[in-house]
Every structure is written in C-alpha cells, then in structure tokens.
mmCIF file of C-alpha atoms and ligand atoms in Angstrom:
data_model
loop_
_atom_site.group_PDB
_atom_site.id
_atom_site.type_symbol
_atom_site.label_atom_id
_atom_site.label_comp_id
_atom_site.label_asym_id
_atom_site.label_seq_id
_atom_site.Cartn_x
_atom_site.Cartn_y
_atom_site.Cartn_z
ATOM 1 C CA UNK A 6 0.000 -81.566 -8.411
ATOM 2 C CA UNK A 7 -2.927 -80.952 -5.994
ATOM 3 C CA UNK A 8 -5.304 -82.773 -5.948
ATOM 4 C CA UNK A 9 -9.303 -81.492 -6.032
ATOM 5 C CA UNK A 10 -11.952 -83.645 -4.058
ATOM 6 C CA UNK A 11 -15.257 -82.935 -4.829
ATOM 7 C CA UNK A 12 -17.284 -84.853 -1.565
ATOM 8 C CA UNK A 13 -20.636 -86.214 -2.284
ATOM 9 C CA UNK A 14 -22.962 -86.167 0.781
ATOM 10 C CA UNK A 15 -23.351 -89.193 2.939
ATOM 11 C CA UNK A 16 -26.654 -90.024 2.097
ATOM 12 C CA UNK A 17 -26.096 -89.906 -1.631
ATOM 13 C CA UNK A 18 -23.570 -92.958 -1.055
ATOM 14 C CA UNK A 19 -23.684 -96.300 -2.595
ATOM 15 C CA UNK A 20 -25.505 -99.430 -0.099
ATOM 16 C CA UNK A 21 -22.084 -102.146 -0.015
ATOM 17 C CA UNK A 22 -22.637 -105.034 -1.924
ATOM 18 C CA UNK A 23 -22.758 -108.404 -0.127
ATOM 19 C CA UNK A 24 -19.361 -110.081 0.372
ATOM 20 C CA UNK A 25 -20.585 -113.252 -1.423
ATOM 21 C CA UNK A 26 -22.054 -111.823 -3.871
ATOM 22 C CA UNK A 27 -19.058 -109.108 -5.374
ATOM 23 C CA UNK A 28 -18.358 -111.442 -8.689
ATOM 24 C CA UNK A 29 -15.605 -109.511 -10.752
ATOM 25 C CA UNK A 30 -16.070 -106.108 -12.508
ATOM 26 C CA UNK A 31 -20.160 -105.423 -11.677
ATOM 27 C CA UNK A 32 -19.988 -103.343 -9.000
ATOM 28 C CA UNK A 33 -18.160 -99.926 -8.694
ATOM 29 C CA UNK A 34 -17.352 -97.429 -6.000
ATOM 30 C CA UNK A 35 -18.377 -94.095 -4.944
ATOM 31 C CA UNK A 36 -15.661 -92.123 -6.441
ATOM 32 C CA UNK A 37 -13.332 -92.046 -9.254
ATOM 33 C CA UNK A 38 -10.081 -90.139 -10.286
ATOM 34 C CA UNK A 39 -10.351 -88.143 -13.472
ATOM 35 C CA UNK A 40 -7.040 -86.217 -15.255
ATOM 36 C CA UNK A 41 -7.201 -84.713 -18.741
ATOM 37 C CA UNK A 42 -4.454 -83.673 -21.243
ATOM 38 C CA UNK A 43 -4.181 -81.303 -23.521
ATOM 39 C CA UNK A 44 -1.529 -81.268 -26.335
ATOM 40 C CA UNK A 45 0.597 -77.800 -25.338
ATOM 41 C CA UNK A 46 -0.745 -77.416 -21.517
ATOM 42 C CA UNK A 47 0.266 -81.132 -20.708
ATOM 43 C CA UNK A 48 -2.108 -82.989 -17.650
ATOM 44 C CA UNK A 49 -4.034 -81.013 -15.884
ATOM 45 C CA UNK A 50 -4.626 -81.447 -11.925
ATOM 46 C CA UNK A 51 -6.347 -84.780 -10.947
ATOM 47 C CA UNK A 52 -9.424 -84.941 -9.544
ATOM 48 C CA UNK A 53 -11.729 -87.065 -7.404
ATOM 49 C CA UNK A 54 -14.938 -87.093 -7.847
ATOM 50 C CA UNK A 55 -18.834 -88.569 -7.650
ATOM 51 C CA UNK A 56 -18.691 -92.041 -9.686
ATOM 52 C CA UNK A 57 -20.392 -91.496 -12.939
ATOM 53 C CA UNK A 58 -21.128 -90.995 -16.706
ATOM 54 C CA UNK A 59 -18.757 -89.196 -19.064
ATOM 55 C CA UNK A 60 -19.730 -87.053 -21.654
ATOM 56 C CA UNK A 61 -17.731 -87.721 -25.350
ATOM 57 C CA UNK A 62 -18.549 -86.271 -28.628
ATOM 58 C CA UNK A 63 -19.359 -89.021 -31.111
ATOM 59 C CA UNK A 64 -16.121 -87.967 -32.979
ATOM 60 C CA UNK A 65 -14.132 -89.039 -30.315
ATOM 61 C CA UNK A 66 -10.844 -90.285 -31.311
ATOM 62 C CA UNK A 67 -10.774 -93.855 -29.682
ATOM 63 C CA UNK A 68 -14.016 -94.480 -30.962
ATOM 64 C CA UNK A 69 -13.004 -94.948 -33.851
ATOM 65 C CA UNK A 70 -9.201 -95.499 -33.825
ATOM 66 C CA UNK A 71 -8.792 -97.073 -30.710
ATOM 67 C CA UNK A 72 -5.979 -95.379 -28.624
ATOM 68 C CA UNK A 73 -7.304 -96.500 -25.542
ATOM 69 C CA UNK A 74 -4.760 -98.020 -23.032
ATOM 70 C CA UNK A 75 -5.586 -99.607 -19.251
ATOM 71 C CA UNK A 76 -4.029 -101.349 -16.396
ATOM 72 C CA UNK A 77 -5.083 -103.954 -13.996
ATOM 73 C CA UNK A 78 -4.304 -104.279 -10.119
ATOM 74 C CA UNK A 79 -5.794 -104.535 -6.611
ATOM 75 C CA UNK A 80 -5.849 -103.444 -2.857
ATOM 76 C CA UNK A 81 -5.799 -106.306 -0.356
ATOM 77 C CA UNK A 82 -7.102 -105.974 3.291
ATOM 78 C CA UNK A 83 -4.984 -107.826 5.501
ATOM 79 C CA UNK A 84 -5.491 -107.853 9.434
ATOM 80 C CA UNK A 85 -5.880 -104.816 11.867
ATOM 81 C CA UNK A 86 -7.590 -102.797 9.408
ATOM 82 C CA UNK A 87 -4.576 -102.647 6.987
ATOM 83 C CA UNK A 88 -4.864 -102.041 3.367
ATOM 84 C CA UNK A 89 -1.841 -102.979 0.747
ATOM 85 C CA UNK A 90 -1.591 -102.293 -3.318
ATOM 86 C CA UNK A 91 1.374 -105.012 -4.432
ATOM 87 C CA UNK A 92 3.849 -103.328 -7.322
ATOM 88 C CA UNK A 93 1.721 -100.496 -7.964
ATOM 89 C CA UNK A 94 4.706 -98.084 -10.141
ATOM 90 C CA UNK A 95 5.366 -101.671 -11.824
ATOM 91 C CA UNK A 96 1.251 -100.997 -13.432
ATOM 92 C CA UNK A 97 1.480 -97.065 -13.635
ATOM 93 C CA UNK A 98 5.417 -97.785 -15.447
ATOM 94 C CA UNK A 99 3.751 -100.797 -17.700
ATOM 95 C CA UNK A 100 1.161 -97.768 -18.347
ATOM 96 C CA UNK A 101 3.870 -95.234 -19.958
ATOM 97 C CA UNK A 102 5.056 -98.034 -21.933
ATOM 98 C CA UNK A 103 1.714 -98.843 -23.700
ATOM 99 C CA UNK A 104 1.735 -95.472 -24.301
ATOM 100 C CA UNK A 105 4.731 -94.827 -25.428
ATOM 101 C CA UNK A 106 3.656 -97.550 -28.251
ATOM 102 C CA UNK A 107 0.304 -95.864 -28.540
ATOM 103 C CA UNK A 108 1.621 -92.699 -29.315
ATOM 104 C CA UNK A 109 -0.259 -91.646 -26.471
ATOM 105 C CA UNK A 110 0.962 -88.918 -23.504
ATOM 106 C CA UNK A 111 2.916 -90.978 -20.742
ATOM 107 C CA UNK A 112 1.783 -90.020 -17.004
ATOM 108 C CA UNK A 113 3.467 -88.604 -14.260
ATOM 109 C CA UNK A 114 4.130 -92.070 -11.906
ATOM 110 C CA UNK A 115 4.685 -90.370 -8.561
ATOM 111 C CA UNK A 116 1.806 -88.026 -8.969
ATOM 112 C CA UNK A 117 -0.771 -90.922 -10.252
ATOM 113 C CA UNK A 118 0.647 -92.764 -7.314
ATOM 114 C CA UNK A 119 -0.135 -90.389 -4.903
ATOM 115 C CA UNK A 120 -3.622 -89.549 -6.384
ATOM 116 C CA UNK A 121 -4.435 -92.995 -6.768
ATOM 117 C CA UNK A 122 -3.384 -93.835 -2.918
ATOM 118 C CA UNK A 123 -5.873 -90.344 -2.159
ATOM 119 C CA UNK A 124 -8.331 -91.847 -3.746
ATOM 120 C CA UNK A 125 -7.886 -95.216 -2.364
ATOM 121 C CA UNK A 126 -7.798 -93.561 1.224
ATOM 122 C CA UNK A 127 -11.347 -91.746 0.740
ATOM 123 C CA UNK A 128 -12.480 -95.300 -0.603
ATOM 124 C CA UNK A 129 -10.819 -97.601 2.209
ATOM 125 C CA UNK A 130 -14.013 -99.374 3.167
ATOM 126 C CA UNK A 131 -14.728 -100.865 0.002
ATOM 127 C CA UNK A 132 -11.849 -102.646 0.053
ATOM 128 C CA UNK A 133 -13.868 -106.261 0.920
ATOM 129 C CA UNK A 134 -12.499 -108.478 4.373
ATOM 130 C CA UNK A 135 -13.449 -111.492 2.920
ATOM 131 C CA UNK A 136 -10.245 -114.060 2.605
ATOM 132 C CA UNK A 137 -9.218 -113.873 -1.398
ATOM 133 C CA UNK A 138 -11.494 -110.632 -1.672
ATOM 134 C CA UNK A 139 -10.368 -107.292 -3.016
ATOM 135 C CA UNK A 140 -11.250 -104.170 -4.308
ATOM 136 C CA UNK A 141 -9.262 -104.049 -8.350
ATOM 137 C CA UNK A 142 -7.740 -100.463 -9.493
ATOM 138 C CA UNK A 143 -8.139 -99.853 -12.675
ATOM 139 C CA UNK A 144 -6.354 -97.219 -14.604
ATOM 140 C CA UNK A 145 -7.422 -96.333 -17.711
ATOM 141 C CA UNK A 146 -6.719 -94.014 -20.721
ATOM 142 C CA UNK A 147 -8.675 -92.979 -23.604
ATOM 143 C CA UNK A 148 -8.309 -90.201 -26.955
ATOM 144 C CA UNK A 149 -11.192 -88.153 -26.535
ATOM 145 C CA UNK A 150 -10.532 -85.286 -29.124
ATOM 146 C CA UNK A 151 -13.109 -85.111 -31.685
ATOM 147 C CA UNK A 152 -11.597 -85.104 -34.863
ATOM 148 C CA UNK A 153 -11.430 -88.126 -37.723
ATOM 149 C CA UNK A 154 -8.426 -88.978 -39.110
ATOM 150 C CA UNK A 155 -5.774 -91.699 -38.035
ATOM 151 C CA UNK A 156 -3.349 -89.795 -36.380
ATOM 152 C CA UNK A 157 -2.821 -89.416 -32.762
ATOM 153 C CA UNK A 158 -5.283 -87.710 -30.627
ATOM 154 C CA UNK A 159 -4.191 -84.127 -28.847
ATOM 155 C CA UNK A 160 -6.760 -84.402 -26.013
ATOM 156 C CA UNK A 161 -7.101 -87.364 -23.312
ATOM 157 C CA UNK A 162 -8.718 -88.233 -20.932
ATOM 158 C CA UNK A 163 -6.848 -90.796 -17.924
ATOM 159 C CA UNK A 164 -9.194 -92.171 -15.697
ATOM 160 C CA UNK A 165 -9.655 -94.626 -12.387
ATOM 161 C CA UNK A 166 -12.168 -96.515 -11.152
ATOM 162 C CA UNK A 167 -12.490 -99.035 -8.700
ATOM 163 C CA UNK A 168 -14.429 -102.494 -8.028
ATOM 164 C CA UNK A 169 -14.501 -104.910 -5.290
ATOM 165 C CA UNK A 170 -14.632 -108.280 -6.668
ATOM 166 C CA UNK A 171 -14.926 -111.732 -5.088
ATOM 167 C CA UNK A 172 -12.322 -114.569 -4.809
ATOM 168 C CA UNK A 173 -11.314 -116.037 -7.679
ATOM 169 C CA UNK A 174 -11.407 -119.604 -6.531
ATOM 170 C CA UNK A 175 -14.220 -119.265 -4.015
ATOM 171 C CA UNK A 176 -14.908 -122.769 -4.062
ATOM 172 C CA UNK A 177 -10.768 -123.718 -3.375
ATOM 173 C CA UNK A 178 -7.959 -123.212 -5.927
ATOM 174 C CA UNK A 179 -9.152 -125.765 -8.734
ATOM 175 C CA UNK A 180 -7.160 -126.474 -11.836
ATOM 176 C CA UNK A 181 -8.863 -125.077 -15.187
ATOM 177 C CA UNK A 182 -9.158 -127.094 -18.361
ATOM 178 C CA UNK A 183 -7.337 -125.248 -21.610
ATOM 179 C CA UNK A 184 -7.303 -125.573 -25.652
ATOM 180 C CA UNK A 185 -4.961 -124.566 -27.734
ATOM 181 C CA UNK A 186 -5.874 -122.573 -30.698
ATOM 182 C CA UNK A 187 -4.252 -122.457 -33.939
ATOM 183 C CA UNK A 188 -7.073 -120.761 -35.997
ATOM 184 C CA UNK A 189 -6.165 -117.629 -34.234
ATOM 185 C CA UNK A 190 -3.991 -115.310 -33.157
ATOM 186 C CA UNK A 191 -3.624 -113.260 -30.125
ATOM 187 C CA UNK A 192 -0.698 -110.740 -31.181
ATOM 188 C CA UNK A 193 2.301 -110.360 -33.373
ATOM 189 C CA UNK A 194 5.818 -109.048 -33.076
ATOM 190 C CA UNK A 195 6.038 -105.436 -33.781
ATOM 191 C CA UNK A 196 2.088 -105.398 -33.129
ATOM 192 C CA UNK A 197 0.668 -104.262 -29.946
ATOM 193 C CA UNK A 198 0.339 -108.224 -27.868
ATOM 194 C CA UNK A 199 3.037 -106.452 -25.202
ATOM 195 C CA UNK A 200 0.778 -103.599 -24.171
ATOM 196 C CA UNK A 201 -2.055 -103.418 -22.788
ATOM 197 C CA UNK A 202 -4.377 -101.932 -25.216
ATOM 198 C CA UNK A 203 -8.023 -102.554 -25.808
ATOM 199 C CA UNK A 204 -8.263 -103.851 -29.216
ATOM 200 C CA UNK A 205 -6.624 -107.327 -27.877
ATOM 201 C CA UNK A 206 -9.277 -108.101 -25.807
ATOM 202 C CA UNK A 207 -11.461 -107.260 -28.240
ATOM 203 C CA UNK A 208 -9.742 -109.330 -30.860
ATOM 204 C CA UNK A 209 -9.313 -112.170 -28.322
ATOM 205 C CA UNK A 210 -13.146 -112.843 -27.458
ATOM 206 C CA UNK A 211 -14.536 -115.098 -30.349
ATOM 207 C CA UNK A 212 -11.009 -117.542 -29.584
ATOM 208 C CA UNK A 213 -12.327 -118.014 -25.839
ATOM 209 C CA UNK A 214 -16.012 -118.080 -26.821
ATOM 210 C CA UNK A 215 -15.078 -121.165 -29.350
ATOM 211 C CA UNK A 216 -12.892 -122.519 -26.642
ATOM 212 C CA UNK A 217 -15.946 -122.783 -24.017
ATOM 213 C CA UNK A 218 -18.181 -124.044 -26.316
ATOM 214 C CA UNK A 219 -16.290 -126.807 -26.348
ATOM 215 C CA UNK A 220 -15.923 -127.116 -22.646
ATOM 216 C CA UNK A 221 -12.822 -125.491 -21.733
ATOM 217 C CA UNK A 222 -12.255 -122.188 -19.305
ATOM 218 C CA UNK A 223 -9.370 -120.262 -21.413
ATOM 219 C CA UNK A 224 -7.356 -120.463 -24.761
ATOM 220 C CA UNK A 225 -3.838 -121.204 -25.190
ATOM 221 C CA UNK A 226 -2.330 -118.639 -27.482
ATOM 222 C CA UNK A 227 1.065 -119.557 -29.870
ATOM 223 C CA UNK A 228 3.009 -117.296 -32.050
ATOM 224 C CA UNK A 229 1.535 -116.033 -34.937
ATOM 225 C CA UNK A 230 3.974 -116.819 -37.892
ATOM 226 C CA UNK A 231 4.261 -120.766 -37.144
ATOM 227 C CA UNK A 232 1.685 -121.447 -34.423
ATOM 228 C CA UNK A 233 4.718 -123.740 -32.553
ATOM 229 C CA UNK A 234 5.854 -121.800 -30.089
ATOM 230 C CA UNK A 235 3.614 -121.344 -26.853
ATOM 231 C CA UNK A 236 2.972 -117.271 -25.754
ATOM 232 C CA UNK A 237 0.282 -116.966 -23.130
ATOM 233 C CA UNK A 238 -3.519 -118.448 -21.362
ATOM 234 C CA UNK A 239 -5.622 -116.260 -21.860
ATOM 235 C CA UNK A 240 -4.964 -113.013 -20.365
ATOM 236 C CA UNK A 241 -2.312 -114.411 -17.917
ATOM 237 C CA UNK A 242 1.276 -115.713 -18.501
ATOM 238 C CA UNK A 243 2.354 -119.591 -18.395
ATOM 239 C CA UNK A 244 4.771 -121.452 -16.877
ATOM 240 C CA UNK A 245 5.799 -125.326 -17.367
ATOM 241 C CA UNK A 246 7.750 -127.455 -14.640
ATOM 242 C CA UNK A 247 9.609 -129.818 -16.697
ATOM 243 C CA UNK A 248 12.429 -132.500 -14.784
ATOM 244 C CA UNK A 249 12.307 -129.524 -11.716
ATOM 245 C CA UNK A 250 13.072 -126.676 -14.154
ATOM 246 C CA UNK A 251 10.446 -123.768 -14.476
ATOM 247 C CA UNK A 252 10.286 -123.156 -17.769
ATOM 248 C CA UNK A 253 7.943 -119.755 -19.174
ATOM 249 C CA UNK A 254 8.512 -117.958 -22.695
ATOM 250 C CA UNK A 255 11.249 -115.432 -23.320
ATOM 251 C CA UNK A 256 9.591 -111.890 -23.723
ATOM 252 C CA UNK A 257 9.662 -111.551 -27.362
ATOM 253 C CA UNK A 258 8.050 -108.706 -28.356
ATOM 254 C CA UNK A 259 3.691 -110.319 -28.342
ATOM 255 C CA UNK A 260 3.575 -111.256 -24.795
ATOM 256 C CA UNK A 261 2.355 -109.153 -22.310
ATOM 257 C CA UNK A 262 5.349 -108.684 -19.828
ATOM 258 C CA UNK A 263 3.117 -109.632 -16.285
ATOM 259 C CA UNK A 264 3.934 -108.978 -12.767
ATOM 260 C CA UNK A 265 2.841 -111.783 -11.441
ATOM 261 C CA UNK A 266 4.983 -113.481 -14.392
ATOM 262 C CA UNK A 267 7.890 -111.473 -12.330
ATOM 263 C CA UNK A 268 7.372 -112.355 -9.355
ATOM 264 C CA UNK A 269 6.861 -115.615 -9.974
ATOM 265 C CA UNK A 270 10.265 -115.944 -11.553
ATOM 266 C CA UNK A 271 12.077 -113.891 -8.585
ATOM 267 C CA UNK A 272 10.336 -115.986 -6.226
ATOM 268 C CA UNK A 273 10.745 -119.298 -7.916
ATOM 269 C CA UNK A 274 14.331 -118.242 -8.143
ATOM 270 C CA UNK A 275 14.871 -117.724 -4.576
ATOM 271 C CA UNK A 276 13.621 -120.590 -3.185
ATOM 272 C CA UNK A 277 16.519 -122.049 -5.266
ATOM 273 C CA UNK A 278 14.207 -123.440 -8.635
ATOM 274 C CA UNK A 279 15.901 -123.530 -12.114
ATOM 275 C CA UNK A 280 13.654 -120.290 -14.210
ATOM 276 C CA UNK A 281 14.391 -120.569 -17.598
ATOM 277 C CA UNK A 282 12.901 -117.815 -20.192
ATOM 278 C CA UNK A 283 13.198 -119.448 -23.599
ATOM 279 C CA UNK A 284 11.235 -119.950 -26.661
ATOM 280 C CA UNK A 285 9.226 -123.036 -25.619
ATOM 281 C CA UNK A 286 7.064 -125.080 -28.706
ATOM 282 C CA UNK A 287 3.861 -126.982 -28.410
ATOM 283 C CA UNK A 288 5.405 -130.097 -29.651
ATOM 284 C CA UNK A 289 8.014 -129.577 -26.554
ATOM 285 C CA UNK A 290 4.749 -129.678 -24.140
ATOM 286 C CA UNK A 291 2.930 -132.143 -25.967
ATOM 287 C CA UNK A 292 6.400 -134.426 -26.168
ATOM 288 C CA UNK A 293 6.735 -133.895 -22.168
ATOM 289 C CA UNK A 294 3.136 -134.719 -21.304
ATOM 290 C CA UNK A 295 3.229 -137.750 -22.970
ATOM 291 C CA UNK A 296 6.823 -139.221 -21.574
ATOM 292 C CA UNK A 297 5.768 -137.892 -17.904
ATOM 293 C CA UNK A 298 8.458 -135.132 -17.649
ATOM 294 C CA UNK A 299 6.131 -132.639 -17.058
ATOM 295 C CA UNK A 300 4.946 -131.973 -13.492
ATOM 296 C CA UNK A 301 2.905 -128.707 -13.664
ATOM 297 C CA UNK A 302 1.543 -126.616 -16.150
ATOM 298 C CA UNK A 303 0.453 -122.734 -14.355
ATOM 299 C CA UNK A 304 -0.846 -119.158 -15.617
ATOM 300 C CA UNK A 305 -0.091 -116.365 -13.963
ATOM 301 C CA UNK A 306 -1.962 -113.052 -13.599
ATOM 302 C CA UNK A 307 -3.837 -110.063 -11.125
ATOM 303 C CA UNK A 308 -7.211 -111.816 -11.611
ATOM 304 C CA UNK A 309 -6.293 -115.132 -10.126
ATOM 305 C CA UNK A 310 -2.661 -115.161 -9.524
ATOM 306 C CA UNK A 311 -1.646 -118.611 -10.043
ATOM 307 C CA UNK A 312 -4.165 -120.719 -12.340
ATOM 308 C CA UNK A 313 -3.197 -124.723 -12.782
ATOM 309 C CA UNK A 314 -4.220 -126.525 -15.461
ATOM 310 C CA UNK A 315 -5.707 -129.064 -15.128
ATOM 311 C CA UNK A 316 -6.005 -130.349 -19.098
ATOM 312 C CA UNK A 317 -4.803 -129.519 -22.284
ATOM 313 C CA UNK A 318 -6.633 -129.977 -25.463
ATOM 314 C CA UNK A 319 -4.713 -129.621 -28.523
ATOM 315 C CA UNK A 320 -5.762 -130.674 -32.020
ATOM 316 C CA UNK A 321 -8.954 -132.388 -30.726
ATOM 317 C CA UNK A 322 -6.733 -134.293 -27.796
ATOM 318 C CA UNK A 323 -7.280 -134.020 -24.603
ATOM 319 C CA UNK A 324 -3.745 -134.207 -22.372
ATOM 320 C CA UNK A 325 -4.389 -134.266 -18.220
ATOM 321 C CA UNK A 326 -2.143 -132.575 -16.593
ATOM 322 C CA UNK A 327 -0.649 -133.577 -12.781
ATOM 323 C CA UNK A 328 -3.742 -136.133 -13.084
ATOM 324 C CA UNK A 329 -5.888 -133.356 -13.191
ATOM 325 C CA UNK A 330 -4.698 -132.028 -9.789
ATOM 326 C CA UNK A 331 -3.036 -128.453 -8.145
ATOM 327 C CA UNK A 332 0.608 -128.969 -8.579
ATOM 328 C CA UNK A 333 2.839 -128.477 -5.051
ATOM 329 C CA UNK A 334 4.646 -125.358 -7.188
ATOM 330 C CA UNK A 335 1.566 -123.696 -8.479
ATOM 331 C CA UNK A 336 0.366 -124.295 -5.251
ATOM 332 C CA UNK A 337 3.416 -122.675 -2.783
ATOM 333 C CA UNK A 338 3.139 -119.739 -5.497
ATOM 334 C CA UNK A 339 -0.320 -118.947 -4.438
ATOM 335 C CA UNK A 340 0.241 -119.097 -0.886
ATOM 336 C CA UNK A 341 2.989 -116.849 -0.806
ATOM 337 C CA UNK A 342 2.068 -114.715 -3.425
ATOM 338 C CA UNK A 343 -1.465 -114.262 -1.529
ATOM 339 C CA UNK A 344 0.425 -114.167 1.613
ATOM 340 C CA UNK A 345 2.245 -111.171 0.407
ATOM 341 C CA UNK A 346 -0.280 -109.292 -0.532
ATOM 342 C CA UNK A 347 -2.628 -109.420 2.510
ATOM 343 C CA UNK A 348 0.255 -108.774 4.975
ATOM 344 C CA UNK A 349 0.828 -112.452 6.067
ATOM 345 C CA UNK A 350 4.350 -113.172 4.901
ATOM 346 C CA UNK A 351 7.519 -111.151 5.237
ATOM 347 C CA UNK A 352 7.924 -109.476 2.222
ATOM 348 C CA UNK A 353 11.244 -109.985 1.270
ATOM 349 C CA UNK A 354 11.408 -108.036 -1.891
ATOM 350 C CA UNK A 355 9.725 -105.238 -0.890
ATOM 351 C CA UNK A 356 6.524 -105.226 -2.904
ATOM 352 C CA UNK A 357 3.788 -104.216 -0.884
ATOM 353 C CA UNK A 358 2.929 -100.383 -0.364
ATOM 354 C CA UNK A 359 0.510 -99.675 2.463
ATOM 355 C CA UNK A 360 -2.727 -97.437 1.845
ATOM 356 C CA UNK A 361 -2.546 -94.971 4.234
ATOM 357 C CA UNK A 362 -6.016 -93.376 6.369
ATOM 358 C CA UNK A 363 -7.292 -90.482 4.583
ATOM 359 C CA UNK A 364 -6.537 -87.365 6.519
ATOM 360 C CA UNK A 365 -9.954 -86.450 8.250
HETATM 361 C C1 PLP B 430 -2.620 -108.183 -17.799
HETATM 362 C C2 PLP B 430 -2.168 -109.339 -18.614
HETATM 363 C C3 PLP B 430 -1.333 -110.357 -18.103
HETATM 364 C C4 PLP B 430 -0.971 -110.462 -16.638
HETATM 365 O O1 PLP B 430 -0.284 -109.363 -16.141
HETATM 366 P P1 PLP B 430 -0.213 -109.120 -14.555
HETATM 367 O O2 PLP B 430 0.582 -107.873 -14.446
HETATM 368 O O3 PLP B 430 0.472 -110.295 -13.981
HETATM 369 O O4 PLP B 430 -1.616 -108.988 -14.081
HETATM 370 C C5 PLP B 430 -0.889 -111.340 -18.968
HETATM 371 N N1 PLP B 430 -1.258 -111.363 -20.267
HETATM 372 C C6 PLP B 430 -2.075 -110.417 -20.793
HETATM 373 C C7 PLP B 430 -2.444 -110.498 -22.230
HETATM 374 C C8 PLP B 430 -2.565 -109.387 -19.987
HETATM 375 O O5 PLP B 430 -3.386 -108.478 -20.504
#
C-alpha cells in the first residue's frame, strides 16, 4: 500500500509546546494517519495528512452502538537523536483482536506498521528530549456508516494521532494510594474487559471518580460474579511479591492482556524470579498484608510503566504497603523497562524498533 502525504506549509505548523508543560493527552501534532474501509473494496490506501476535524453524519454507527476500538503506545528519544517505538505489532496484533471481538475489519499489521513509522518519521521532532518524556501513538478505530440498527457497521474509519506527553512521575517514581471497589464492576467473562474498546472506559469513570473523592489515585477492580478474586488497577495490570514469588492474575477472559504485563513477566523471569499467573483473591492480599508476607504490590501499563502502591483501602481499611515506600522489584522494573525503551540497556529480547529519518 502507498502511502499519500499531503504536506502542509511550514508556516501553517504548530509552535512546540514547552517540555514542562506537555501533561498527557492535551496537545497533538501536526499530522495524522487516516485509512477507511469499505465492506466489498476492503482498506483503502493510508494517508497522512494536516491534523484536524472529521466530518460524521449524526447516524454514525459508533455513535450510537459503540464499535469503536483503540490502542495505546509511545516513541522514546534516546541519545544521538535516536527515536524507538517498544512492541509496536504486539499493539497493532492486540488491535485485530479487539476487532475480531468487535466484529469489526482487522488491519493489515505490516502495512499500519510501515505507515505508522512514515508518519512517525515526518513527525520526529515532536518526539520530546526530556528524561521520562514521549510522544504516545494512538491508533484508533471507529464505525462511521450511517445507518441505525445494531448490527455491524460496513464502513470505518482507522485513524492515528499523536501527543507528546510529560513524565509520568515528574516529581520521582512515588507509590500511589488504591481502593478496592466492590460496588462495581469493570468487565465480565465473555464481555468485552480483554479488548480494548471504548465503552470500558466509559463504564469505568464514576468507580475512579468515587475512589478520589475519597482520596485515592486509582480503583482496584475484582471479578464480577464474586468480587474475590483481584483483575486489574485501573487501566494497568497488577502484580503482588509474596515470600519472593511474583504473583499477577491468570488471563481469564476480563483482563486486558498488557504488554508491559508481558514484559514484566519475561523479565521478572529472567532475572531468575518465581512468575506465577493464577487466580489470586482479595482475602489472599488482605491475609498477606497483615502477616507481613507481602513485599510489593505494582501496576503495570504504557502510561506509567510500573506504578507501586503505596496503600490499599478495602472495605473502609486502609492497608500500607512496603511502609508506604517504592519496592526494590517495582523499582529494577522501571529502570530497565525505561532503560529499554530510550536505548540505554541492551535489549535482550528484542523489543525496540528504531524510527527511521524520513526520506527528504
Ligand atoms: C491498556 C490497558 C492495560 C495496559 O496495557 P499495556 O499494553 O501494558 O499498556 C491494562 N489494563 C487495561 C484495562 C488497559 O486498557
């Protein structure tokens, strides 16, 4: 597939925001990658071009049924003037499989790839050189034929758009406090919680709004049917480090299958730790707080990487958590997971993917 790049002129191009001020998600690049899809003629060519509105008929499919379908990931500038993505086919492959349960068209991976790394190329210098900066790549995918009726859609439209964002700890990696809900519920097995597909979010806001009311950063999410067993924080996996063994829940159908979670595990793994992925119940936690086997408590995601935690709250009690301090696991996962991605440490398992210069 070739791809079409329509250039804006130089002086109709954005002002760079300030590197301290780039927060997360506000501010967008020049350019974006647009693809459509028609049922019968299949994807059309991508193209890049000028940053702006769309135009959707108010009968638009996913406004009204939802079929709407995104990923999450970043490019990292290292030294020299380097640029890296980390797992990049692991998002565009996670992609196909929310569509797949969607009933939405799956993309070609290679071609996305190498549009997305074009498009990356023409935007190089927004990728930010501040340490813990970086510019996040998001793919998206919405139903766009208008039409009512809950079936699915025979037009799309897949889109990406980029934003440099800040570091997530830009005052130092500080544990977060966390409650545990069990008024609601994030997802259920043979429901949607293992794609990534915009209703979740939508249903997960008033859970984290409730949560910081009452002082805490993110909600801990358990299984729907008996609200025991632990599933995720947030929008990020979890691990536990219980008597040396790291401990995160078995992929059972409503948790989001992360690649940090991954590479956490594969790293964890190699340096020799004990990974266990098993049902794991809040009583277990609770239990293991409370009798001092538990040394570190850690989410895992894009955004942040590797959160600790700091606290637990569950049922109105508050639990601290490695005396409220980074854990020397959650902490080595961040370095070397960071280190990875900016070009610092050998990258033994062969996850980072250079952004090449665009061709002038
Ligand atoms: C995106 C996401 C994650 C983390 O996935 P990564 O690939 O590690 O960024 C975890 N849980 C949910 C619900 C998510 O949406």
């Amino acid at each position: 597939m070739d791809v079409s790049v329509e250039r804006i002129a130089e002086k109709e191009l954005k002002a760079k925001p300030a590197g301290k001020k780039l927060g997360f998600g506000v501010h967008f690049t020049d350019y974006m990658l647009v693809m459509s899809y028609r049922e019968g003629a299949g994807w059309a060519a991508p193209a890049i071009k000028k940053y702006g509105a769309f135009s959707l008929d108010p009968a638009a499919m996913v406004l009204h049924y939802g079929q709407a379908i995104f990923e999450g990931l970043k490019a990292y500038r290292g030294r020299e003037d380097r640029v890296y993505l980390f797992r990049p086919a692991d998002n565009l492959h996670r992609m196909n499989d929310s569509a797949v349960r969607m009933c939405m068209p799956v993309i070609p991976v290679d071609e996305v790839l190498a549009a997305m790394q074009q498009l990356l190329s023409l935007e190089r210098d927004w990728v930010p050189d501040i340490g813990g900066a970086s510019l996040y790549i998001r793919p998206t995918m919405i139903a766009t034929e208008a039409a009512l009726g809950v079936r699915p859609a025979r037009e799309y439209l897949f889109f990406i758009i980029l934003s440099p964002v800040g570091a997530y700890y830009p005052e130092g990696f500080n544990p977060v406090k966390i409650c545990v809900t069990d008024k609601y519920v994030r997802a259920v097995r043979g429901g949607v919680g293992n794609v990534k597909t915009a209703g979740n979010y939508a249903a997960s806001i008033i859970a984290a709004l409730e949560a910081q009311a009452k002082g805490y950063t993110q909600v801990l999410w358990l299984d729907a049917v008996e609200r025991r067993y632990v599933e995720e924080i947030g929008t990020s996996n979890i691990f536990f480090l219980i008597k040396g063994e790291l401990i995160t829940p078995a992929l059972s159908g409503s948790i989001l299958p992360g690649i940090t979670r991954d590479s956490v595990i594969k790293l964890a793994r190699s340096w020799g730790i004990k990974v266990t992925e098993r049902p794991i119940t809040i009583n277990e936690v609770i239990a293991a707080l409370e009798d001092g086997s538990l040394a570190e408590i850690f989410a895992s995601g894009t955004a942040a990487v590797i959160s600790p935690v700091g606290a637990l709250n569950y049922k109105d009690r508050e639990y601290p958590v490695n005396g409220e301090t980074t854990g020397p696991l959650a902490q080595r996962l961040f370095d070397e997971l960071q280190g990875i991605q900016y070009g610092e440490r050998r990258d033994h398992f062969g996850w980072r993917v250079p952004v090449e210069h665009a061709a002038k």
